[in-house]
PDB file of C-alpha atoms in Angstrom:
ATOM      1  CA  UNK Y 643      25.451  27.732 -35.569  1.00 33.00           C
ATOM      2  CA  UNK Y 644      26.440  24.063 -34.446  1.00 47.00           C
ATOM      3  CA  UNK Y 645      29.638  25.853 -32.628  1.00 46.00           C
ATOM      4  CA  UNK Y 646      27.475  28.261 -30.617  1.00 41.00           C
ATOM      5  CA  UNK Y 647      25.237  25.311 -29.674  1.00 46.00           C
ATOM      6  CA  UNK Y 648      27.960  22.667 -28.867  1.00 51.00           C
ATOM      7  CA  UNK Y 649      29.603  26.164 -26.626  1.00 50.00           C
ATOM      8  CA  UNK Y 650      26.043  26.490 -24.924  1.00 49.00           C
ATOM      9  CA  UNK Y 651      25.916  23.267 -24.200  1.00 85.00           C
ATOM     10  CA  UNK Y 652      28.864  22.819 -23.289  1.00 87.00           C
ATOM     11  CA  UNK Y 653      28.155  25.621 -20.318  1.00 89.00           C
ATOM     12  CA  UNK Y 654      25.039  24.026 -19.400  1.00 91.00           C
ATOM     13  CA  UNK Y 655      26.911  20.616 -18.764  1.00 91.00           C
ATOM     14  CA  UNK Y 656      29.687  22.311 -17.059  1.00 91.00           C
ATOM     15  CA  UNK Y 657      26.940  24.353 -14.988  1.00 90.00           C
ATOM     16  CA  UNK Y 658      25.281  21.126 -14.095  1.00 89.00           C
ATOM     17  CA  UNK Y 659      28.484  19.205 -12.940  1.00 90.00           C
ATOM     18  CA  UNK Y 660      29.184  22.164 -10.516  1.00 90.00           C
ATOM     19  CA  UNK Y 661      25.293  22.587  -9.367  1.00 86.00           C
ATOM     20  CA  UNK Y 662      25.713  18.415  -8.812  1.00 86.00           C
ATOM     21  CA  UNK Y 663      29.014  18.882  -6.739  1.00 84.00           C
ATOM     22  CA  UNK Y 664      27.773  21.592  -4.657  1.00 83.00           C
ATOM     23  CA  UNK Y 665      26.186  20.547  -0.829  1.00 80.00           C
ATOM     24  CA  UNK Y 666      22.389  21.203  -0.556  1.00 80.00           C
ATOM     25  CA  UNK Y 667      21.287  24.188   1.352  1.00 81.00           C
ATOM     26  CA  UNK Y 668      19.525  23.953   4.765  1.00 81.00           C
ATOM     27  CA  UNK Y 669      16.033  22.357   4.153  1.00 82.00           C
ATOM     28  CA  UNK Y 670      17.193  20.735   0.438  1.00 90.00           C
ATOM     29  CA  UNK Y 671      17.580  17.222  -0.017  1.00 95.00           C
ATOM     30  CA  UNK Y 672      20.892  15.555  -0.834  1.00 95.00           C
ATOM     31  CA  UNK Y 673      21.931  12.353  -2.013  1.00 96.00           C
ATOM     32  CA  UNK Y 674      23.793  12.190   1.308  1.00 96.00           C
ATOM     33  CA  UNK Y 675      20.446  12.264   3.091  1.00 97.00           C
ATOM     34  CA  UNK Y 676      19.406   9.049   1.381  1.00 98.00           C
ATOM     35  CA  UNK Y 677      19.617   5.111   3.038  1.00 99.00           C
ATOM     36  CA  UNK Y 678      19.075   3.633  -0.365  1.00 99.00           C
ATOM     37  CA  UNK Y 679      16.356   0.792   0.660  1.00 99.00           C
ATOM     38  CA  UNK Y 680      15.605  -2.436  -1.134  1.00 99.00           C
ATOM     39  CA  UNK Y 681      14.029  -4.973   2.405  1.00 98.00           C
ATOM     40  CA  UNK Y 682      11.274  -6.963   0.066  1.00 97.00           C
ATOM     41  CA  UNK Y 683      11.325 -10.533   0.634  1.00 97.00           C
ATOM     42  CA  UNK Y 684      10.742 -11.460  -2.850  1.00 98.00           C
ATOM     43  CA  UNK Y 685      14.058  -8.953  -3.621  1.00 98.00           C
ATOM     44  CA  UNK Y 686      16.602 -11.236  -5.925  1.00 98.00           C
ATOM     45  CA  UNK Y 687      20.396 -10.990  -6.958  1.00 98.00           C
ATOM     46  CA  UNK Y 688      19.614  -8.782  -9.985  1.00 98.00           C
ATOM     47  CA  UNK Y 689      17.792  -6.127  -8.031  1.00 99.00           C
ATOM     48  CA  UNK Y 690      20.400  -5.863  -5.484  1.00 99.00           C
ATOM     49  CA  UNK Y 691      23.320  -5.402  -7.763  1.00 98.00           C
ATOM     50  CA  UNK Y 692      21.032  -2.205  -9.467  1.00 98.00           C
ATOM     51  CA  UNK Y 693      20.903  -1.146  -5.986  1.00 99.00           C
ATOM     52  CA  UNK Y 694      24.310  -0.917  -5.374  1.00 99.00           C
ATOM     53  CA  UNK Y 695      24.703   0.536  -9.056  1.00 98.00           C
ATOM     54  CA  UNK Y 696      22.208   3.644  -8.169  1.00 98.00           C
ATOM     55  CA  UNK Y 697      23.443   3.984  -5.300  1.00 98.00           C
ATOM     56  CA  UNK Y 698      27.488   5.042  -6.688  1.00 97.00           C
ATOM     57  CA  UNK Y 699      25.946   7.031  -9.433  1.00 96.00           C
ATOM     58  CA  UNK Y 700      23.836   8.859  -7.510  1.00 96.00           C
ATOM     59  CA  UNK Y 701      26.418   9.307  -4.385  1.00 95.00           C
ATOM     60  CA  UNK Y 702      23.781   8.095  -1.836  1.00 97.00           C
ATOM     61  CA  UNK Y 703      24.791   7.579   2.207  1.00 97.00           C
ATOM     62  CA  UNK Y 704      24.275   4.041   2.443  1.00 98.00           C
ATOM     63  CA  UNK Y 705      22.335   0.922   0.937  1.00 99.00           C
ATOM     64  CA  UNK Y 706      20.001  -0.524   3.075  1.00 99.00           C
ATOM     65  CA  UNK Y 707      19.447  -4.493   2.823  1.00 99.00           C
ATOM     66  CA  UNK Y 708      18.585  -7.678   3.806  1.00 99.00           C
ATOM     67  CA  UNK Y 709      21.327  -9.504   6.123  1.00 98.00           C
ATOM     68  CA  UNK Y 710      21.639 -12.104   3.164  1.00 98.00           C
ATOM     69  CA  UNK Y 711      22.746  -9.346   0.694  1.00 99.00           C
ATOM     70  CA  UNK Y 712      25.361  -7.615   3.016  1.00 99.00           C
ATOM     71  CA  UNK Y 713      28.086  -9.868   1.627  1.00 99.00           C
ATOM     72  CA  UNK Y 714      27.503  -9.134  -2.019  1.00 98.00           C
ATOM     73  CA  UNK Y 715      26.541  -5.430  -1.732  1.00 99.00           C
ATOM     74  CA  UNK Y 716      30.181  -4.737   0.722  1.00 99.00           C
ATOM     75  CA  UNK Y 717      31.715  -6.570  -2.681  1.00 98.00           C
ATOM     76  CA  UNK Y 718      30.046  -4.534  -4.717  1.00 98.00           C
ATOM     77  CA  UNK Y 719      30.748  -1.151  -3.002  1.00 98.00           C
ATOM     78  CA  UNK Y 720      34.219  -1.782  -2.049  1.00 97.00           C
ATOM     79  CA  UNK Y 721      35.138   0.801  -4.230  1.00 96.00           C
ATOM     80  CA  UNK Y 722      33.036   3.654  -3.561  1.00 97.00           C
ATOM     81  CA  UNK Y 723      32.041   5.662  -0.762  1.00 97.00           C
ATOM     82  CA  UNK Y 724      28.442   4.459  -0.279  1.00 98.00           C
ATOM     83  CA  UNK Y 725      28.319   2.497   2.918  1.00 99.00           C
ATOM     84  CA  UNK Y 726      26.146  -1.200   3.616  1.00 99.00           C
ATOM     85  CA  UNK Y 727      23.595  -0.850   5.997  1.00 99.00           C
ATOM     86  CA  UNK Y 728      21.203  -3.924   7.500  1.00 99.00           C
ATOM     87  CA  UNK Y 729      18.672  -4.559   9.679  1.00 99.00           C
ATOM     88  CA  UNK Y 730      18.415  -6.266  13.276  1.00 99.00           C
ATOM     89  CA  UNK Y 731      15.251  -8.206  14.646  1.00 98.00           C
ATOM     90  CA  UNK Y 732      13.456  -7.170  11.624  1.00 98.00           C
ATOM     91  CA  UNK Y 733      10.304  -6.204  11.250  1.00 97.00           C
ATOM     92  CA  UNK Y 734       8.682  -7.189  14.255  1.00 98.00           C
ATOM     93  CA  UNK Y 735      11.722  -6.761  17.191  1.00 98.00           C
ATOM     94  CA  UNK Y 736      10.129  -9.511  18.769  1.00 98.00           C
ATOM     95  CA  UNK Y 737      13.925 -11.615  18.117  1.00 98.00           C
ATOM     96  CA  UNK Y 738      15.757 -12.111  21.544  1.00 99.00           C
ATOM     97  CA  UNK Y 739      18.226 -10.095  22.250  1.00 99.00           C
ATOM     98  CA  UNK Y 740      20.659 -12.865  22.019  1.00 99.00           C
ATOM     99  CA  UNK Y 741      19.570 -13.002  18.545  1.00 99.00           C
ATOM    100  CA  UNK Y 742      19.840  -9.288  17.792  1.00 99.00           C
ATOM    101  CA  UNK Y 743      22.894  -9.551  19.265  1.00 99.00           C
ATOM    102  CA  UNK Y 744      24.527 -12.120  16.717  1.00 99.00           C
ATOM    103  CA  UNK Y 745      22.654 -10.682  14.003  1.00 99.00           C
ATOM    104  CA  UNK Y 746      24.387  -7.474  14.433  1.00 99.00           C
ATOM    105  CA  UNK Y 747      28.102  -9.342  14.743  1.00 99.00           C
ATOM    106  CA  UNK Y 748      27.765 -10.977  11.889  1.00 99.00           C
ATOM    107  CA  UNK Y 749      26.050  -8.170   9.469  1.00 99.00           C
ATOM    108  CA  UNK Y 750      29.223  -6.251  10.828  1.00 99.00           C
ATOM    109  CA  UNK Y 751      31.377  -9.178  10.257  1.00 99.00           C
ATOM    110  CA  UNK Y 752      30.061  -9.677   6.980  1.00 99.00           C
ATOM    111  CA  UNK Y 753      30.505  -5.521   5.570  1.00 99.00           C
ATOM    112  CA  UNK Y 754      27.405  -3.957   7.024  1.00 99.00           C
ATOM    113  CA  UNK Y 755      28.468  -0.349   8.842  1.00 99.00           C
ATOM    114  CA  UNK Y 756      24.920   0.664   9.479  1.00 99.00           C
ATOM    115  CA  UNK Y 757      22.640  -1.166  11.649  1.00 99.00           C
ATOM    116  CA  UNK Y 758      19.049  -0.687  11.870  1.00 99.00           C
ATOM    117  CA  UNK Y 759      17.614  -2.748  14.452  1.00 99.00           C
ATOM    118  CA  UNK Y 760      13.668  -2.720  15.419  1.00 99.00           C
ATOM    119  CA  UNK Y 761      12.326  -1.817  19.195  1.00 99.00           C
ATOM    120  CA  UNK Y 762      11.102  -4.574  21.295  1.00 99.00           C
ATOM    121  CA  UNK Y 763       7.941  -2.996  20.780  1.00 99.00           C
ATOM    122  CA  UNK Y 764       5.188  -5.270  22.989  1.00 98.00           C
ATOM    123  CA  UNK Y 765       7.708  -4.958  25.815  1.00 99.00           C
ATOM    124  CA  UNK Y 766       7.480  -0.687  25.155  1.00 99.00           C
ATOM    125  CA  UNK Y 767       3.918  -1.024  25.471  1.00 98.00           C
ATOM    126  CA  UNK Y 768       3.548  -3.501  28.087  1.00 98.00           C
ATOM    127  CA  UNK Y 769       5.940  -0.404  29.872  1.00 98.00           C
ATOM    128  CA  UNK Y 770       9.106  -3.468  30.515  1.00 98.00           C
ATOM    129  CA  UNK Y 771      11.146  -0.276  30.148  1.00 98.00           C
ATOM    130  CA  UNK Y 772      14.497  -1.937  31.552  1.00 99.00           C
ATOM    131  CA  UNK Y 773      13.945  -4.678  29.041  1.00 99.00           C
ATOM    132  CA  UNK Y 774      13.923  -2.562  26.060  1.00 99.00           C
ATOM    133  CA  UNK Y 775      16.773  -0.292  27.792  1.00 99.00           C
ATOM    134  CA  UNK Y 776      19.211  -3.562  27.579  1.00 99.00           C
ATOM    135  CA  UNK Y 777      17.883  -4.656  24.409  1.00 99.00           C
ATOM    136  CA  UNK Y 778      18.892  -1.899  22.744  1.00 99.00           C
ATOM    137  CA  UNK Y 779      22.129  -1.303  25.075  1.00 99.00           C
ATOM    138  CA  UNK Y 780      23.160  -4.389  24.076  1.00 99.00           C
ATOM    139  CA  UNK Y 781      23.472  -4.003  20.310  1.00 99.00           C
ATOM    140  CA  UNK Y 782      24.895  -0.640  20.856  1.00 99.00           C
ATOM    141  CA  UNK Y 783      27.900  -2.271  22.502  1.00 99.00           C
ATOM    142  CA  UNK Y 784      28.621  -4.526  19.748  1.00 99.00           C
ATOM    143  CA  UNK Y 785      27.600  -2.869  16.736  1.00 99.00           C
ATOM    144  CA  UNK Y 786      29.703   0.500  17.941  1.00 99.00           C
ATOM    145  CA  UNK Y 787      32.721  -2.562  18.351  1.00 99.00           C
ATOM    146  CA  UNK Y 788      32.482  -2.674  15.350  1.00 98.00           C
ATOM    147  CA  UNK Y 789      33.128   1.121  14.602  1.00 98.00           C
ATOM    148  CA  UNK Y 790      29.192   1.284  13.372  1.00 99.00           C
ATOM    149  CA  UNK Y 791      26.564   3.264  13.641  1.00 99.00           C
ATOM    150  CA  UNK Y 792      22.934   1.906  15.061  1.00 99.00           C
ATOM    151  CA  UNK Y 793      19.565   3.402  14.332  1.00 99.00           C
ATOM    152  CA  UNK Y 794      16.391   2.433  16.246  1.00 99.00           C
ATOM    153  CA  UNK Y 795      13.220   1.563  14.620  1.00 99.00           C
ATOM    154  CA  UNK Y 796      10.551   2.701  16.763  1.00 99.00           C
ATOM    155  CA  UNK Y 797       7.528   1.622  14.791  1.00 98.00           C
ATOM    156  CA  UNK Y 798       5.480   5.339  15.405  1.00 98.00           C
ATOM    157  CA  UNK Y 799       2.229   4.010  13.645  1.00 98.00           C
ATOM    158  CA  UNK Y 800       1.838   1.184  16.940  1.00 98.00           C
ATOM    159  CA  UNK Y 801       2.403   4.147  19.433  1.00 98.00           C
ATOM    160  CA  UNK Y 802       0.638   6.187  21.331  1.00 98.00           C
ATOM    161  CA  UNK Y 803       2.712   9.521  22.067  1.00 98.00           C
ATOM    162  CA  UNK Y 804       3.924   8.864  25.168  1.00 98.00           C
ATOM    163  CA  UNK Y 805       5.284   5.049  24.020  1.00 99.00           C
ATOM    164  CA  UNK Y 806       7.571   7.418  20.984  1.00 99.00           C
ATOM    165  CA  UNK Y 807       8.758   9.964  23.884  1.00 99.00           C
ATOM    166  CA  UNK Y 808       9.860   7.024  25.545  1.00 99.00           C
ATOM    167  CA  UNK Y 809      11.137   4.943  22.704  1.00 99.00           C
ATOM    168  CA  UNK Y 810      13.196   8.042  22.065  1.00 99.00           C
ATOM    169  CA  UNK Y 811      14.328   8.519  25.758  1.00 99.00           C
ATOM    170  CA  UNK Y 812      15.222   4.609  26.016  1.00 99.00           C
ATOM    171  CA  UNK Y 813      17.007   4.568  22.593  1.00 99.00           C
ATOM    172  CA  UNK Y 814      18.971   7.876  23.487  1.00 99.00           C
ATOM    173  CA  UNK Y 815      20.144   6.217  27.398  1.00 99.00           C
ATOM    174  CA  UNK Y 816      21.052   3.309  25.701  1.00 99.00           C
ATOM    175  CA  UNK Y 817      23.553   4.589  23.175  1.00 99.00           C
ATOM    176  CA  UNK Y 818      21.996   4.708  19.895  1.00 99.00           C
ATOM    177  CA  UNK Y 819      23.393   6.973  16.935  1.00 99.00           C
ATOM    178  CA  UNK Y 820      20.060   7.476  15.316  1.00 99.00           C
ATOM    179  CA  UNK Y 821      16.349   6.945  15.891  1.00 99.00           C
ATOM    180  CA  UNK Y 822      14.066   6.002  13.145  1.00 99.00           C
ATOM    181  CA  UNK Y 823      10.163   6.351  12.522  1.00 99.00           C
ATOM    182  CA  UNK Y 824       9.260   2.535  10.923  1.00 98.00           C
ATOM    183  CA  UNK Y 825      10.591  -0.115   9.673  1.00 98.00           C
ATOM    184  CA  UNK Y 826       7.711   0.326   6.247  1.00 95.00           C
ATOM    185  CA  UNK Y 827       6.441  -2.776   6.901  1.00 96.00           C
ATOM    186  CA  UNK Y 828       3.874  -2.186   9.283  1.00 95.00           C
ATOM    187  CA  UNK Y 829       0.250   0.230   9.324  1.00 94.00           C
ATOM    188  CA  UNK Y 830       1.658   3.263   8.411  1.00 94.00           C
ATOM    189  CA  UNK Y 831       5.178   5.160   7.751  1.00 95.00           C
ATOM    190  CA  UNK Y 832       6.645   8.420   8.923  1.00 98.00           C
ATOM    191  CA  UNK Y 833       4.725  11.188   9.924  1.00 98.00           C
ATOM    192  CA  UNK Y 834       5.965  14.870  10.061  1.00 98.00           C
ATOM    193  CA  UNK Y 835       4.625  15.528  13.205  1.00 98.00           C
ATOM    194  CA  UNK Y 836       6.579  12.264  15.101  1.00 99.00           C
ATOM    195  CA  UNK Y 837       9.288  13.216  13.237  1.00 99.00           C
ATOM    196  CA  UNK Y 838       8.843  16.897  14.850  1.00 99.00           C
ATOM    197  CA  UNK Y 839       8.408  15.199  18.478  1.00 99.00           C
ATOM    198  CA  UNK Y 840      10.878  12.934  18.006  1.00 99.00           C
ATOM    199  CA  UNK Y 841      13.658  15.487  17.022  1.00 99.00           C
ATOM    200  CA  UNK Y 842      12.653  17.994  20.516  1.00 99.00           C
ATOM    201  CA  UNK Y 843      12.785  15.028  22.580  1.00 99.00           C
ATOM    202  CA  UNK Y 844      15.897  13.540  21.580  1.00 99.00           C
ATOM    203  CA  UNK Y 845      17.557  16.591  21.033  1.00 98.00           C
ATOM    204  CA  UNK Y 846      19.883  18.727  18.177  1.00 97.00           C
ATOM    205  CA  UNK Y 847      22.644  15.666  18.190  1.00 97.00           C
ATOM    206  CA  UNK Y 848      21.081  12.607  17.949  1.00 99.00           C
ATOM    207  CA  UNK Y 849      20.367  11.425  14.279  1.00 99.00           C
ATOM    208  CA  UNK Y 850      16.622  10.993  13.071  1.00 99.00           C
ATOM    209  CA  UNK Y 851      16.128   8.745  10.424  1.00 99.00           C
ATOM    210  CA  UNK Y 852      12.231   9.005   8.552  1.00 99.00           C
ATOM    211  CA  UNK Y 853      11.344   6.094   7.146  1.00 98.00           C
ATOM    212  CA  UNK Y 854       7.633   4.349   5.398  1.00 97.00           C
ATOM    213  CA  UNK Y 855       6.280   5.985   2.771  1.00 96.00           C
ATOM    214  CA  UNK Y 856       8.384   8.935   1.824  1.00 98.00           C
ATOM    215  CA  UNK Y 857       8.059   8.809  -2.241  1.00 97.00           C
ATOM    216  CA  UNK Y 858       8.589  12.189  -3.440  1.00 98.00           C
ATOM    217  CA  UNK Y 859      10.619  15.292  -3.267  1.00 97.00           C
ATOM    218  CA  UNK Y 860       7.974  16.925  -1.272  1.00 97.00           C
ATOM    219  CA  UNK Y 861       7.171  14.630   1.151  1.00 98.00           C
ATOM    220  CA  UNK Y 862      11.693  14.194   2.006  1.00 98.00           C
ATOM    221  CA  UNK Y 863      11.962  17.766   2.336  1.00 97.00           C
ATOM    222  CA  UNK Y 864       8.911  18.148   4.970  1.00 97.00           C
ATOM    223  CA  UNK Y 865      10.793  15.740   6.677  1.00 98.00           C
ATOM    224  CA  UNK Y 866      13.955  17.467   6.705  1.00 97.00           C
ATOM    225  CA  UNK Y 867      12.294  20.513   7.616  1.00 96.00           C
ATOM    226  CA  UNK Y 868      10.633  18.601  10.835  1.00 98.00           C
ATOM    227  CA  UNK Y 869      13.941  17.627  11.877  1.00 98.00           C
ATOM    228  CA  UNK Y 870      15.167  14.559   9.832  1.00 98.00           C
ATOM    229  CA  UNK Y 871      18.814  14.638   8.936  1.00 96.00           C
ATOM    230  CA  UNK Y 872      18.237  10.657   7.218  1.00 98.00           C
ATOM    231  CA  UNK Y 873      15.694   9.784   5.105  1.00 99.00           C
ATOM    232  CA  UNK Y 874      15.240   5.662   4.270  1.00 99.00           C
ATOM    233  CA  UNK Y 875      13.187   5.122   0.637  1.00 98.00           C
ATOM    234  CA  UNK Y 876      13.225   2.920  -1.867  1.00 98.00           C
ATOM    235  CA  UNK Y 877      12.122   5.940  -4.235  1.00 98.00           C
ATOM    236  CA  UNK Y 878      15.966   7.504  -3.929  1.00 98.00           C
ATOM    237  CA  UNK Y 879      16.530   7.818  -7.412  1.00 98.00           C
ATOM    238  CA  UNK Y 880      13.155   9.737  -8.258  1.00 98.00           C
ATOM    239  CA  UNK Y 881      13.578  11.912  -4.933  1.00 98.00           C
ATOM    240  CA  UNK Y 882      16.730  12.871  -6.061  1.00 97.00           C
ATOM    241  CA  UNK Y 883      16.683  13.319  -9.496  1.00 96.00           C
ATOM    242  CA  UNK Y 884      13.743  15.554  -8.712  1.00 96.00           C
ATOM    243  CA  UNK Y 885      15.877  17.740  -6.484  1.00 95.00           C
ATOM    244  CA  UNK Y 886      18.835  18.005  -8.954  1.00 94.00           C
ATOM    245  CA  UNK Y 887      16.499  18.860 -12.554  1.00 94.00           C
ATOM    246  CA  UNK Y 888      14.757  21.807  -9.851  1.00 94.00           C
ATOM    247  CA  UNK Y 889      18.691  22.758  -9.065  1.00 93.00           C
ATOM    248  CA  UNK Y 890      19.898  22.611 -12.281  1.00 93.00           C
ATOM    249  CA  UNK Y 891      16.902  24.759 -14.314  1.00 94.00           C
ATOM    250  CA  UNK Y 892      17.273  27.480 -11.302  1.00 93.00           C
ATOM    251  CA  UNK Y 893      21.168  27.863 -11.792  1.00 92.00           C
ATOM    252  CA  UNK Y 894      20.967  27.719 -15.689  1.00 93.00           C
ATOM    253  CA  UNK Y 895      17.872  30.262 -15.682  1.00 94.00           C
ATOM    254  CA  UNK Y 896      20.036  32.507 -12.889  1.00 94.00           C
ATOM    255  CA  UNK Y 897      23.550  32.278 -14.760  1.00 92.00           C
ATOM    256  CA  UNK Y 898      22.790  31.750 -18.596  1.00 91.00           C
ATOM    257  CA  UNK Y 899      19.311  33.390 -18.676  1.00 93.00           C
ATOM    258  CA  UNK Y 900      18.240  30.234 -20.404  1.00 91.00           C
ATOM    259  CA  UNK Y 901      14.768  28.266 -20.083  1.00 93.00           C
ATOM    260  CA  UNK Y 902      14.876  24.572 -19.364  1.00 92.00           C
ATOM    261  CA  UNK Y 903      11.964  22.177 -18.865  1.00 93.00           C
ATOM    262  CA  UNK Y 904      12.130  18.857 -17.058  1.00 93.00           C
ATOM    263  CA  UNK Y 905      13.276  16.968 -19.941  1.00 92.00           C
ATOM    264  CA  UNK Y 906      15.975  18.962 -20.783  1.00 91.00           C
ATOM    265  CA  UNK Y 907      17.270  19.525 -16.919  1.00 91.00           C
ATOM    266  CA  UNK Y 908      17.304  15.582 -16.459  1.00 92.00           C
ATOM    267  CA  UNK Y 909      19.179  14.560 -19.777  1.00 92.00           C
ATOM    268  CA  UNK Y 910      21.535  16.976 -18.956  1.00 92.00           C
ATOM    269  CA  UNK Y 911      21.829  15.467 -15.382  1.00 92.00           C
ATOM    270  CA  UNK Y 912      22.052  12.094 -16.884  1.00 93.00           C
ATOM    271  CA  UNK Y 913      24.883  12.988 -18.836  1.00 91.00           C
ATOM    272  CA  UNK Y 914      26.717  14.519 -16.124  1.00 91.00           C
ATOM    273  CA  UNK Y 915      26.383  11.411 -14.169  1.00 91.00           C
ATOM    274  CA  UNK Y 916      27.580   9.478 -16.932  1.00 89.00           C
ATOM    275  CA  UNK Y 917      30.811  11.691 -16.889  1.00 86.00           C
ATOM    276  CA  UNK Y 918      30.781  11.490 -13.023  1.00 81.00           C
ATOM    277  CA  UNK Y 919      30.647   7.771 -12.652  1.00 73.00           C
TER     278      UNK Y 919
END
């Protein structure tokens, strides 16, 4: 009897390791769809190094931080794939552009390869288009000098819909890589249906980053769906370990004609983690 179990389980865990490995299908969220995101003020050492430690085990895209942290998370990632992102003029975008500018060099200088810098927003709405054009064109040049990529915080919940169709226009002229929803620290987060507009205005290239308020499995994959191919959360782990337990019970009920519930489909992930990491 304990041979046929320690066999069975044996083909669940190998099952699982392969489900793990394999990319997500169109619509399904990945860990590669995930800007692990820890921008509290009151954030500390401690909580940054779990970051980083979630982030490898789970294989996510990048961590997102605090310019103060970008020195110890690069150290702390230097031997995995996950990437350091950080953020420019942040929260407001009310920081010069001189200022964006030099925050950007040194986050680069410092590790960071992802740079997510926030919109002059009161210049959008007071229509100083030009303004926000070389704002933005700006850090472009010296964040892609950098060989990075920058995403544009557009701050959706303070727009009306024409200010996001021209948030998107400006960021797209000016050489961004992605445009994002919020920054999560204003009145509200992403929305499906700015995340819908943004995607047809800045067309199928350009990336789209949702971000505020996206805490559950659910609420990523609408987001996908609407056209997101990045999704920045602080609730990575749970979104993803949500995704994998659905993966894993479907390809174990499919393959072995065996029943797992939650509980069983996420020690089983945990385990294969463990091996993986």
């Amino acid at each position: 009897m304990t041979e046929k179990t320690n066999q069975i389980d044996s083909e669940v865990i190998s099952l699982a390791r392969e489900v793990i490995k394999d990319p997500a299908e169109p619509g399904e969220v990945s860990p590669q769809h995930i800007d692990h995101t820890l921008l509290k003020p009151e954030t500390t050492l401690s909580q940054i190094m779990h970051l980083c430690l979630e982030a490898v085990r789970y294989g996510f895209k990048i961590v997102s931080v605090n310019p103060v942290y970008v020195p110890l998370c690069a150290d702390q990632l230097s031997r995995s794939s996950v990437k350091v992102g950080s953020v420019v003029g942040f929260p407001f975008g009310a920081s010069t552009t001189r200022i964006k500018v030099n925050e950007a060099k040194e986050a680069i200088r410092q590790g960071a390869r992802e740079i997510d810098m926030v919109i002059f927003i009161g210049g959008l709405k007071a229509g100083q288009h030009n303004v926000v054009l070389d704002d933005i064109s700006k850090v472009a040049d010296v964040v892609h000098a950098g060989d990075s990529l920058l995403k544009v915080a557009i701050e959706t919940s303070l727009l009306t819909d024409d200010e996001k169709i021209q948030a998107c226009k400006l960021a797209k002229e000016a050489g961004a890589d992605f445009v994002k929803t919020s920054t999560g620290f204003s009145t509200g987060g992403a929305v499906v249906a700015d995340v819908r507009q943004m995607r047809e205005v800045i067309g199928p290239e350009m990336g789209l980053k949702a971000a505020g308020g996206i805490r559950t499995l659910a609420a990523a994959e609408k987001m996908i769906t609407a056209g997101a191919n990045r999704i920045g959360t602080s609730a990575g782990v749970k979104i993803i370990e949500e995704a994998l337990c659905r993966r894993v019970k479907s390809a174990v009920k499919t393959r072995l004609d065996m029943d797992m519930d939650d509980q069983e489909a996420q020690a089983v992930i945990q385990r294969v983690l463990e091996i993986e990491t």
